[in-house]
Tab-separated table of C-alpha atoms and ligand atoms in Angstrom:
chain	number	residue	atom	x	y	z
A	1	MET	CA	-31.432	12.104	42.006
A	2	SER	CA	-33.560	9.243	40.768
A	3	VAL	CA	-36.679	11.080	41.991
A	4	MET	CA	-35.686	14.077	39.916
A	5	LYS	CA	-34.857	11.862	36.975
A	6	GLU	CA	-38.390	10.486	37.083
A	7	GLN	CA	-39.818	13.997	37.338
A	8	ILE	CA	-37.870	15.126	34.283
A	9	LYS	CA	-38.924	12.001	32.396
A	10	SER	CA	-42.584	12.624	33.168
A	11	LEU	CA	-42.366	16.066	31.519
A	12	HIS	CA	-41.759	14.428	28.098
A	13	LEU	CA	-39.409	17.200	27.042
A	14	LYS	CA	-38.736	17.924	23.403
A	15	GLU	CA	-35.106	17.982	22.345
A	16	THR	CA	-35.033	21.788	22.300
A	17	GLU	CA	-36.531	21.878	25.788
A	18	GLU	CA	-33.949	19.407	27.064
A	19	LEU	CA	-31.215	21.637	25.678
A	20	TYR	CA	-32.837	24.593	27.399
A	21	LEU	CA	-32.803	22.728	30.740
A	22	TYR	CA	-29.165	21.894	30.082
A	23	LYS	CA	-28.384	25.581	29.650
A	24	LEU	CA	-30.380	26.552	32.734
A	25	CYS	CA	-28.500	24.051	34.895
A	26	LEU	CA	-25.120	24.923	33.441
A	27	TYR	CA	-25.506	28.629	34.041
A	28	CYS	CA	-27.449	28.300	37.312
A	29	GLY	CA	-30.431	30.044	35.741
A	30	ASN	CA	-28.395	33.209	34.997
A	31	GLU	CA	-30.734	34.750	32.389
A	32	LYS	CA	-28.017	36.745	30.675
A	33	ARG	CA	-25.724	33.790	30.099
A	34	VAL	CA	-28.599	31.450	29.235
A	35	ASN	CA	-29.802	33.841	26.535
A	36	ALA	CA	-26.293	34.502	25.263
A	37	TRP	CA	-25.562	30.873	24.402
A	38	ASN	CA	-27.446	29.589	21.415
A	39	ASN	CA	-27.306	25.836	21.894
A	40	SER	CA	-30.679	25.404	20.131
A	41	GLY	CA	-32.402	25.163	23.494
A	42	VAL	CA	-35.634	27.114	23.763
A	43	PRO	CA	-37.980	27.446	26.730
A	44	PRO	CA	-41.290	25.562	26.523
A	45	VAL	CA	-44.228	27.595	25.258
A	46	ASP	CA	-46.306	26.300	28.147
A	47	GLU	CA	-45.646	28.610	31.123
A	48	ILE	CA	-46.221	25.874	33.685
A	49	LYS	CA	-43.750	23.563	31.995
A	50	SER	CA	-41.256	26.395	31.773
A	51	ALA	CA	-41.664	27.090	35.513
A	52	GLN	CA	-41.184	23.370	36.170
A	53	LEU	CA	-37.877	23.419	34.280
A	54	HIS	CA	-36.713	26.408	36.310
A	55	SER	CA	-37.680	24.666	39.515
A	56	ILE	CA	-35.840	21.467	38.491
A	57	SER	CA	-32.754	23.457	37.615
A	58	ARG	CA	-32.878	25.260	40.995
A	59	ARG	CA	-33.196	21.985	42.853
A	60	LEU	CA	-30.320	20.500	40.891
A	61	GLN	CA	-28.211	23.491	41.877
A	62	GLY	CA	-29.188	23.001	45.511
A	63	PHE	CA	-28.417	19.329	45.207
A	64	CYS	CA	-25.016	19.967	43.672
A	65	SER	CA	-24.115	22.523	46.306
A	66	MET	CA	-24.579	19.802	48.949
A	67	LEU	CA	-22.862	17.073	46.935
A	68	SER	CA	-19.575	17.109	48.790
A	69	ARG	CA	-21.452	16.073	51.934
A	70	LEU	CA	-22.912	12.951	50.355
A	71	PRO	CA	-21.343	9.609	51.342
A	72	SER	CA	-19.184	9.474	48.300
A	73	PHE	CA	-17.696	7.152	45.793
A	74	ARG	CA	-14.663	9.387	45.990
A	75	ARG	CA	-13.988	8.391	49.585
A	76	ARG	CA	-14.193	4.698	48.725
A	77	PHE	CA	-12.053	5.206	45.677
A	78	HIS	CA	-9.397	6.884	47.793
A	79	GLU	CA	-9.434	3.987	50.224
A	80	VAL	CA	-8.954	1.510	47.384
A	81	VAL	CA	-6.099	3.495	45.892
A	82	LYS	CA	-4.477	3.863	49.306
A	83	ALA	CA	-4.687	0.137	49.939
A	84	LEU	CA	-3.212	-0.640	46.515
A	85	VAL	CA	-0.366	1.826	46.953
A	86	GLN	CA	0.487	0.486	50.396
A	87	GLU	CA	0.445	-3.104	49.148
A	88	GLU	CA	2.627	-2.262	46.228
A	89	LYS	CA	5.061	-0.334	48.438
A	90	LYS	CA	5.296	-3.248	50.844
A	91	ARG	CA	6.054	-5.740	48.103
A	92	VAL	CA	8.508	-3.526	46.257
A	93	ASP	CA	10.299	-2.816	49.560
A	94	ALA	CA	10.513	-6.534	50.204
A	95	GLY	CA	11.763	-7.045	46.654
A	96	THR	CA	9.220	-9.757	46.074
A	97	ALA	CA	7.244	-8.333	43.198
A	98	ASP	CA	6.287	-5.137	41.493
A	99	TYR	CA	2.988	-6.108	39.900
A	100	LEU	CA	-0.362	-5.523	41.471
A	101	SER	CA	-1.707	-8.691	39.871
A	102	GLU	CA	0.326	-10.565	42.496
A	103	ILE	CA	-1.660	-9.106	45.358
A	104	PRO	CA	-2.500	-11.842	47.874
A	105	ALA	CA	-6.008	-13.281	47.746
A	106	GLN	CA	-6.874	-11.913	51.205
A	107	THR	CA	-6.035	-8.341	50.216
A	108	LEU	CA	-7.881	-8.765	46.964
A	109	CYS	CA	-11.004	-9.879	48.854
A	110	ALA	CA	-10.754	-6.885	51.140
A	111	LEU	CA	-10.404	-4.648	48.128
A	112	LYS	CA	-13.367	-6.294	46.466
A	113	ASP	CA	-15.391	-5.683	49.613
A	114	LEU	CA	-14.455	-2.060	49.525
A	115	CYS	CA	-15.558	-1.788	45.927
A	116	SER	CA	-18.611	-3.938	46.156
A	117	PHE	CA	-21.473	-1.581	45.777
A	118	ASP	CA	-24.239	-2.009	43.301
A	119	VAL	CA	-25.836	0.885	41.558
A	120	VAL	CA	-29.430	-0.122	41.002
A	121	PRO	CA	-32.312	2.045	39.807
A	122	TYR	CA	-34.168	2.995	42.968
A	123	SER	CA	-36.884	5.475	43.614
A	124	LEU	CA	-38.341	6.706	46.872
A	125	SER	CA	-41.872	7.961	47.170
A	126	LEU	CA	-42.736	10.321	50.018
A	127	GLY	CA	-46.433	10.196	49.192
A	128	TYR	CA	-46.641	13.954	49.753
A	129	SER	CA	-44.789	17.042	48.770
A	130	TYR	CA	-43.049	18.880	51.590
A	131	TRP	CA	-44.887	21.732	53.326
A	132	GLY	CA	-43.382	25.105	52.653
A	133	VAL	CA	-43.362	27.666	55.463
A	134	GLY	CA	-41.497	30.676	54.090
A	135	HIS	CA	-37.911	29.583	53.510
A	136	ILE	CA	-38.497	26.366	55.493
A	137	ALA	CA	-39.451	22.998	54.003
A	138	HIS	CA	-41.170	20.791	56.570
A	139	LEU	CA	-40.952	17.019	56.087
A	140	ASN	CA	-42.620	14.250	58.042
A	141	ILE	CA	-40.280	11.396	57.260
A	142	THR	CA	-40.923	8.293	59.329
A	143	GLY	CA	-40.373	4.530	59.237
A	144	GLU	CA	-38.150	2.998	56.612
A	145	LEU	CA	-37.726	6.328	54.805
A	146	LEU	CA	-35.865	7.700	57.842
A	147	SER	CA	-32.666	6.029	56.592
A	148	TYR	CA	-32.875	8.231	53.514
A	149	LYS	CA	-33.797	11.499	55.296
A	150	ASP	CA	-30.525	13.224	54.423
A	151	VAL	CA	-30.740	12.328	50.753
A	152	ILE	CA	-34.413	13.374	50.596
A	153	ALA	CA	-33.543	16.690	52.263
A	154	LYS	CA	-30.759	17.276	49.770
A	155	VAL	CA	-33.078	16.660	46.827
A	156	ILE	CA	-35.577	19.144	48.227
A	157	TYR	CA	-32.983	21.728	49.187
A	158	ASP	CA	-32.818	24.556	46.686
A	159	PRO	CA	-31.709	28.176	46.826
A	160	LYS	CA	-35.213	29.343	47.777
A	161	ILE	CA	-35.644	26.683	50.464
A	162	LYS	CA	-32.900	27.607	52.891
A	163	THR	CA	-33.816	25.186	55.657
A	164	VAL	CA	-35.114	21.615	55.444
A	165	VAL	CA	-36.535	20.213	58.698
A	166	ASN	CA	-38.072	16.923	59.716
A	167	LYS	CA	-40.668	16.572	62.466
A	168	VAL	CA	-39.378	14.424	65.310
A	169	GLY	CA	-41.885	12.295	67.220
A	170	SER	CA	-45.456	13.351	67.811
A	171	ILE	CA	-46.692	16.610	69.291
A	172	SER	CA	-47.278	16.297	73.003
A	173	ASN	CA	-47.069	19.874	74.333
A	174	GLU	CA	-50.094	22.069	74.903
A	175	PHE	CA	-48.806	24.733	72.520
A	176	ARG	CA	-49.105	22.204	69.663
A	177	VAL	CA	-45.555	22.921	68.481
A	178	PRO	CA	-43.644	19.974	66.984
A	179	LYS	CA	-39.953	19.304	67.575
A	180	PHE	CA	-37.840	19.588	64.452
A	181	GLU	CA	-34.499	18.295	63.313
A	182	VAL	CA	-32.679	20.443	60.754
A	183	LEU	CA	-31.673	18.123	57.905
A	184	ALA	CA	-30.154	20.592	55.460
A	185	GLY	CA	-29.416	24.280	55.129
A	186	ILE	CA	-29.256	26.957	57.782
A	187	ASP	CA	-30.704	26.551	61.271
A	188	ASP	CA	-33.080	29.527	61.100
A	189	MET	CA	-36.715	28.987	62.048
A	190	VAL	CA	-37.867	32.617	61.956
A	191	THR	CA	-39.680	33.146	58.701
A	192	GLU	CA	-42.496	35.001	56.950
A	193	VAL	CA	-45.532	33.540	55.239
A	194	LYS	CA	-48.054	35.301	53.037
A	195	GLN	CA	-51.679	34.232	52.973
A	196	TYR	CA	-54.574	36.057	51.325
A	197	GLY	CA	-52.711	39.352	51.255
A	198	ALA	CA	-51.609	39.226	54.900
A	199	THR	CA	-48.042	38.741	56.113
A	200	PHE	CA	-47.360	36.429	59.035
A	201	LYS	CA	-44.050	36.457	60.841
A	202	LEU	CA	-43.335	33.463	63.045
A	203	ASP	CA	-40.727	31.264	64.652
A	204	TYR	CA	-41.648	27.836	63.320
A	205	GLY	CA	-39.778	26.190	66.193
A	206	LEU	CA	-41.754	28.069	68.869
A	207	VAL	CA	-45.319	28.581	67.643
A	208	TYR	CA	-48.107	26.634	65.992
A	209	TRP	CA	-48.503	27.162	62.266
A	210	ASN	CA	-50.135	24.983	59.645
A	211	SER	CA	-50.066	26.194	56.046
A	212	ARG	CA	-52.544	23.494	55.047
A	213	LEU	CA	-55.297	25.254	57.019
A	214	GLU	CA	-55.328	28.165	54.572
A	215	HIS	CA	-58.629	27.123	52.968
A	216	GLU	CA	-60.265	26.701	56.357
A	217	HIS	CA	-59.015	30.129	57.422
A	218	ILE	CA	-60.452	31.672	54.251
A	219	ARG	CA	-63.729	29.783	54.567
A	220	LEU	CA	-64.373	31.008	58.103
A	221	ILE	CA	-63.284	34.553	57.427
A	222	SER	CA	-65.710	34.684	54.502
A	223	LEU	CA	-68.502	34.262	57.088
A	224	PHE	CA	-67.495	37.368	58.993
A	225	GLN	CA	-68.984	40.761	58.212
A	226	ASP	CA	-67.330	44.137	58.420
A	227	GLY	CA	-67.861	45.345	62.002
A	228	ASP	CA	-68.445	41.899	63.548
A	229	ILE	CA	-67.020	41.242	66.987
A	230	ILE	CA	-64.872	38.109	66.903
A	231	CYS	CA	-63.387	36.189	69.773
A	232	ASP	CA	-60.573	33.761	68.913
A	233	MET	CA	-59.835	31.646	71.981
A	234	PHE	CA	-56.786	29.806	70.564
A	235	SER	CA	-55.486	32.274	68.043
A	236	GLY	CA	-51.874	31.155	67.457
A	237	ILE	CA	-50.074	33.878	65.536
A	238	GLY	CA	-53.324	35.114	64.010
A	239	PRO	CA	-54.379	33.383	60.743
A	240	PHE	CA	-58.037	34.122	61.614
A	241	VAL	CA	-57.394	37.305	63.553
A	242	ILE	CA	-55.401	39.341	61.048
A	243	PRO	CA	-57.607	38.817	57.949
A	244	ALA	CA	-60.742	39.288	60.070
A	245	ALA	CA	-59.375	42.604	61.341
A	246	GLN	CA	-58.404	43.510	57.767
A	247	LYS	CA	-62.033	42.894	56.870
A	248	GLY	CA	-63.113	45.455	59.458
A	249	CYS	CA	-63.925	43.122	62.371
A	250	ILE	CA	-62.961	43.875	65.963
A	251	VAL	CA	-61.060	40.859	67.224
A	252	TYR	CA	-60.418	39.682	70.783
A	253	THR	CA	-57.656	37.155	70.553
A	254	ASN	CA	-55.906	34.860	72.991
A	255	ASP	CA	-53.236	32.188	73.094
A	256	LEU	CA	-51.577	30.459	76.013
A	257	ASN	CA	-48.222	30.301	74.240
A	258	PRO	CA	-46.406	33.589	75.037
A	259	ASP	CA	-44.456	33.328	71.774
A	260	SER	CA	-47.675	33.005	69.760
A	261	ALA	CA	-49.148	35.984	71.596
A	262	ARG	CA	-45.954	37.949	70.919
A	263	TYR	CA	-45.986	37.131	67.185
A	264	LEU	CA	-49.718	37.878	67.035
A	265	LYS	CA	-48.967	41.408	68.209
A	266	ILE	CA	-46.088	41.725	65.744
A	267	ASN	CA	-48.358	40.522	62.913
A	268	ALA	CA	-51.134	42.923	63.875
A	269	GLU	CA	-48.581	45.728	63.613
A	270	ILE	CA	-47.023	44.484	60.348
A	271	ASN	CA	-50.497	44.308	58.778
A	272	LYS	CA	-51.542	47.637	60.309
A	273	VAL	CA	-54.586	46.269	62.123
A	274	ASP	CA	-53.346	46.621	65.701
A	275	ASP	CA	-56.079	49.182	66.376
A	276	ARG	CA	-58.712	46.492	65.787
A	277	VAL	CA	-57.017	43.658	67.655
A	278	CYS	CA	-57.070	43.137	71.389
A	279	ALA	CA	-54.567	40.422	72.293
A	280	TYR	CA	-54.266	38.286	75.441
A	281	ASN	CA	-51.947	35.583	76.721
A	282	MET	CA	-54.074	33.517	79.123
A	283	TYR	CA	-55.709	30.180	79.611
A	284	ALA	CA	-58.732	30.186	77.310
A	285	ARG	CA	-61.078	29.738	80.262
A	286	ALA	CA	-59.672	32.786	82.053
A	287	PHE	CA	-59.803	34.738	78.808
A	288	ILE	CA	-63.462	34.037	78.167
A	289	CYS	CA	-64.377	34.783	81.804
A	290	HIS	CA	-62.467	38.009	81.445
A	291	LEU	CA	-64.446	39.012	78.350
A	292	MET	CA	-67.728	38.029	79.971
A	293	GLN	CA	-67.103	39.754	83.279
A	294	VAL	CA	-69.136	42.890	83.782
A	295	PRO	CA	-66.732	45.392	85.352
A	296	ASP	CA	-67.429	45.903	89.072
A	297	CYS	CA	-67.575	49.604	88.599
A	298	LEU	CA	-70.544	49.137	86.250
A	299	GLU	CA	-72.722	48.182	89.260
A	300	THR	CA	-72.172	51.534	90.906
A	301	PHE	CA	-73.047	53.559	87.832
A	302	SER	CA	-76.480	54.845	86.991
A	303	GLU	CA	-78.179	53.631	83.808
A	304	SER	CA	-76.938	56.583	81.763
A	305	GLU	CA	-73.472	56.318	83.223
A	306	ARG	CA	-73.204	52.618	82.387
A	307	SER	CA	-72.764	53.348	78.769
A	308	THR	CA	-69.571	55.146	79.639
A	309	VAL	CA	-67.696	52.129	80.962
A	310	TYR	CA	-65.305	50.142	78.896
A	311	MET	CA	-62.957	47.241	79.309
A	312	LYS	CA	-59.288	47.898	78.908
A	313	GLU	CA	-56.969	45.689	76.921
A	314	ILE	CA	-54.374	43.828	78.979
A	315	PRO	CA	-50.889	44.347	77.574
A	316	ILE	CA	-48.974	41.190	76.820
A	317	ASN	CA	-45.340	41.865	77.471
A	318	GLY	CA	-43.661	40.906	80.683
A	319	ILE	CA	-46.666	39.803	82.736
A	320	ASP	CA	-48.039	36.331	83.395
A	321	TYR	CA	-51.703	36.504	82.476
A	322	ARG	CA	-52.532	32.927	83.232
A	323	GLU	CA	-54.554	34.137	86.169
A	324	ALA	CA	-57.534	36.268	85.274
A	325	THR	CA	-56.805	39.814	86.312
A	326	GLU	CA	-59.150	42.452	87.547
A	327	ILE	CA	-60.658	44.508	84.783
A	328	PRO	CA	-59.635	48.127	84.972
A	329	CYS	CA	-62.367	50.611	84.224
A	330	THR	CA	-62.443	54.001	82.656
A	331	THR	CA	-64.926	55.954	80.637
A	332	PHE	CA	-65.987	56.356	77.070
A	333	SER	CA	-69.144	57.679	75.564
A	334	ALA	CA	-70.523	55.419	72.882
A	335	SER	CA	-73.469	53.069	73.016
A	336	ALA	CA	-71.433	49.920	73.356
A	337	THR	CA	-74.468	47.683	73.527
A	338	LYS	CA	-74.722	48.021	69.776
A	339	ARG	CA	-72.515	46.218	67.314
A	340	PRO	CA	-70.179	48.597	65.470
A	341	SER	CA	-71.987	47.924	62.210
A	342	GLU	CA	-75.302	48.853	63.809
A	343	ILE	CA	-74.161	52.225	64.996
A	344	SER	CA	-74.930	55.047	62.648
A	345	GLU	CA	-72.203	57.278	61.355
A	346	GLU	CA	-73.403	60.117	63.515
A	347	GLU	CA	-72.836	57.965	66.564
A	348	TYR	CA	-69.155	57.524	65.802
A	349	GLY	CA	-66.802	59.933	67.358
A	350	ASN	CA	-63.599	61.720	66.619
A	351	GLU	CA	-61.095	60.592	64.055
A	352	ASP	CA	-58.366	59.307	66.344
A	353	GLY	CA	-60.845	57.120	68.144
A	354	ALA	CA	-59.899	58.285	71.611
A	355	GLU	CA	-63.501	59.009	72.518
A	356	LEU	CA	-66.734	58.143	70.788
A	357	GLU	CA	-69.535	60.692	70.951
A	358	VAL	CA	-73.024	59.198	70.974
A	359	THR	CA	-74.627	62.477	70.431
A	360	GLY	CA	-72.082	63.832	67.979
A	361	ARG	CA	-73.329	64.760	64.515
A	362	ILE	CA	-70.035	64.598	62.672
A	363	LYS	CA	-70.230	62.559	59.457
A	364	ARG	CA	-67.238	60.330	58.821
A	365	SER	CA	-66.054	58.263	55.914
A	366	ARG	CA	-66.380	54.495	56.252
A	367	ASN	CA	-62.659	53.953	56.916
A	368	LYS	CA	-62.552	56.582	59.579
A	369	ARG	CA	-65.629	55.076	61.089
A	370	ILE	CA	-63.984	51.672	61.406
A	371	ARG	CA	-60.736	53.138	62.628
A	372	CYS	CA	-62.321	54.997	65.455
A	373	PHE	CA	-64.133	51.953	66.817
A	374	LYS	CA	-61.509	50.532	69.146
A	375	PRO	CA	-61.751	47.107	70.798
A	376	SER	CA	-61.446	48.791	74.156
A	377	ASN	CA	-64.818	50.430	73.587
A	378	ILE	CA	-66.830	47.256	73.236
A	379	ARG	CA	-68.917	45.523	75.883
A	380	THR	CA	-67.993	41.946	75.095
A	381	TRP	CA	-70.055	40.687	78.023
A	382	GLU	CA	-73.131	41.787	76.113
A	383	HIS	CA	-72.389	40.756	72.577
A	384	VAL	CA	-69.958	38.742	70.450
A	385	ASP	CA	-70.717	37.678	66.874
A	386	HIS	CA	-68.386	34.715	66.358
A	387	VAL	CA	-66.220	32.533	68.546
A	388	VAL	CA	-63.331	30.719	66.875
A	389	MET	CA	-62.051	27.631	68.673
A	390	ASN	CA	-59.303	25.892	66.767
A	391	LEU	CA	-57.885	23.463	69.280
A	392	PRO	CA	-58.378	19.944	67.960
A	393	ALA	CA	-59.411	17.376	70.536
A	394	SER	CA	-59.952	19.648	73.513
A	395	ALA	CA	-61.833	22.748	72.324
A	396	LEU	CA	-65.128	21.218	73.469
A	397	GLN	CA	-63.922	21.292	77.080
A	398	PHE	CA	-64.137	25.046	76.924
A	399	LEU	CA	-67.732	25.235	75.775
A	400	ASP	CA	-69.129	25.559	79.284
A	401	ALA	CA	-66.851	28.516	79.983
A	402	SER	CA	-68.063	30.085	76.756
A	403	GLN	CA	-71.748	29.553	77.459
A	404	GLU	CA	-72.514	33.184	78.012
A	405	VAL	CA	-70.705	34.109	74.821
A	406	LEU	CA	-72.476	31.389	72.911
A	407	GLU	CA	-75.853	32.658	74.072
A	408	GLY	CA	-74.974	35.968	72.514
A	409	LEU	CA	-73.849	34.570	69.157
A	410	THR	CA	-75.672	35.930	66.151
A	411	THR	CA	-76.748	32.534	64.874
A	412	LEU	CA	-76.298	28.914	65.838
A	413	ASP	CA	-74.490	28.490	62.533
A	414	SER	CA	-71.659	30.651	63.782
A	415	LEU	CA	-70.858	28.187	66.501
A	416	LEU	CA	-71.271	25.043	64.452
A	417	LEU	CA	-69.220	26.249	61.553
A	418	LEU	CA	-66.429	27.436	63.727
A	419	LEU	CA	-66.277	24.215	65.649
A	420	ALA	CA	-66.345	22.190	62.452
A	421	ILE	CA	-62.664	22.813	61.939
A	422	ASN	CA	-61.930	20.611	64.903
B	501	LIG	C1	-54.258	24.187	66.841
B	501	LIG	S1	-53.484	25.682	67.356
B	501	LIG	C2	-54.468	26.836	66.424
B	501	LIG	C3	-53.814	28.170	66.246
B	501	LIG	C4	-54.472	29.076	65.197
B	501	LIG	N1	-55.887	29.209	65.419
B	501	LIG	C5	-54.158	28.585	63.794
B	501	LIG	O1	-55.099	28.178	63.082
B	501	LIG	O2	-52.988	28.613	63.388
B	501	LIG	C6	-54.088	25.802	68.995
B	501	LIG	C7	-53.491	26.971	69.785
B	501	LIG	O3	-54.110	26.953	71.070
B	501	LIG	C8	-53.169	27.321	72.051
B	501	LIG	N2	-53.638	26.730	73.319
B	501	LIG	C9	-53.553	25.452	73.723
B	501	LIG	N3	-54.162	25.285	74.920
B	501	LIG	C10	-54.651	26.498	75.263
B	501	LIG	C11	-55.386	26.977	76.377
B	501	LIG	N4	-55.750	26.178	77.380
B	501	LIG	N5	-55.743	28.270	76.393
B	501	LIG	C12	-55.391	29.102	75.383
B	501	LIG	N6	-54.688	28.711	74.310
B	501	LIG	C13	-54.328	27.422	74.244
B	501	LIG	C14	-51.850	26.758	71.550
B	501	LIG	O4	-50.742	27.472	72.054
B	501	LIG	C15	-51.999	26.891	70.027
B	501	LIG	O5	-51.393	28.059	69.536
């Protein structure tokens, strides 16, 4: 409460604005009732300040809805009253006295102990705001603040934040997923986040997600061109993959965590880019070898026939892909040695993308052109434009496995910039 008091103080509200906040809190932000009561309160002209008042009122509502769970004065008060009543009853029964002022010194001391709490102005500073992930507020409370974690959670809790969690310990698993303790609200870790026009569904208790990386995601994606071939070795639930595919890139994506791989697929579908995303659930090393492996059947083909071989996407569900699997082969008829953006419109095939005709002369619109260029038609062992490696601390271990890919990168910049995030 004292944190909120300070926040309200720092807004330097005018009297009319204070009255407006009063109304907002009283009527839980119900617009109709707020407008109906003319208590001289008017919303601030400044839109930001007005939004701040709404947010304070929401948090106060959240706070109040949790109030009964706070260690309360009421409980102590009841104990005091109970003790007094019992004492009085005892003495009246014994016929010794009927005035509380005659309570023995020992009982009085005990009562004083019960009542002895000081209310002193006290403020806690987290040093950061919480991190919002959909309806979840993520806190990193440690050290001396841990004693106040429940109160902090209750201050943060508001009707929009349905779950307040605190990270427990440090991350030690290879999937980079922290352990969380639910401090307030409902125990529901499945949520949705929106970033740069894309929707990401995720289970925050099962997969890696970091909302603070948004700028880095945007920065890297701004380097990609429509038609680029991207390989994301540690893709999580797809913060690079989905926007890159939305931009028209073909993305090969991989994550060792089966839940991340599962949500990646869900997100590709939600954002309608599943035709441009080829998802795997393997060790990164196996994944990169898989992309770099020239299919055996290519050896037995003649030069003209080679251009009709493609690599098939491995489905995710139900199979353990930690071991590299043999690459199935089949045929298609586009010049896969070219990047999609380098292939002329005439070289793109039919609308549904099932087969690409090199020699076809059908002109297609740009969208159709992109749509028909499926990941399964690309010879990754010959060319990849960008490799994304977001695995702090250990991504460099995988560089040797990626050597062949790196040799094929468009520019050295691509590698350096992508590694910079680590
Ligand atoms: C730091 S997260 C980055 C995820 C995503 N790029 C993002 O920005 O949200 C690293 C990811 O690498 C995955 N991972 C860890 N070790 C791996 C390995 N050996 N092979 C493949 N993926 C791995 C983890 O499951 C995790 O999702």
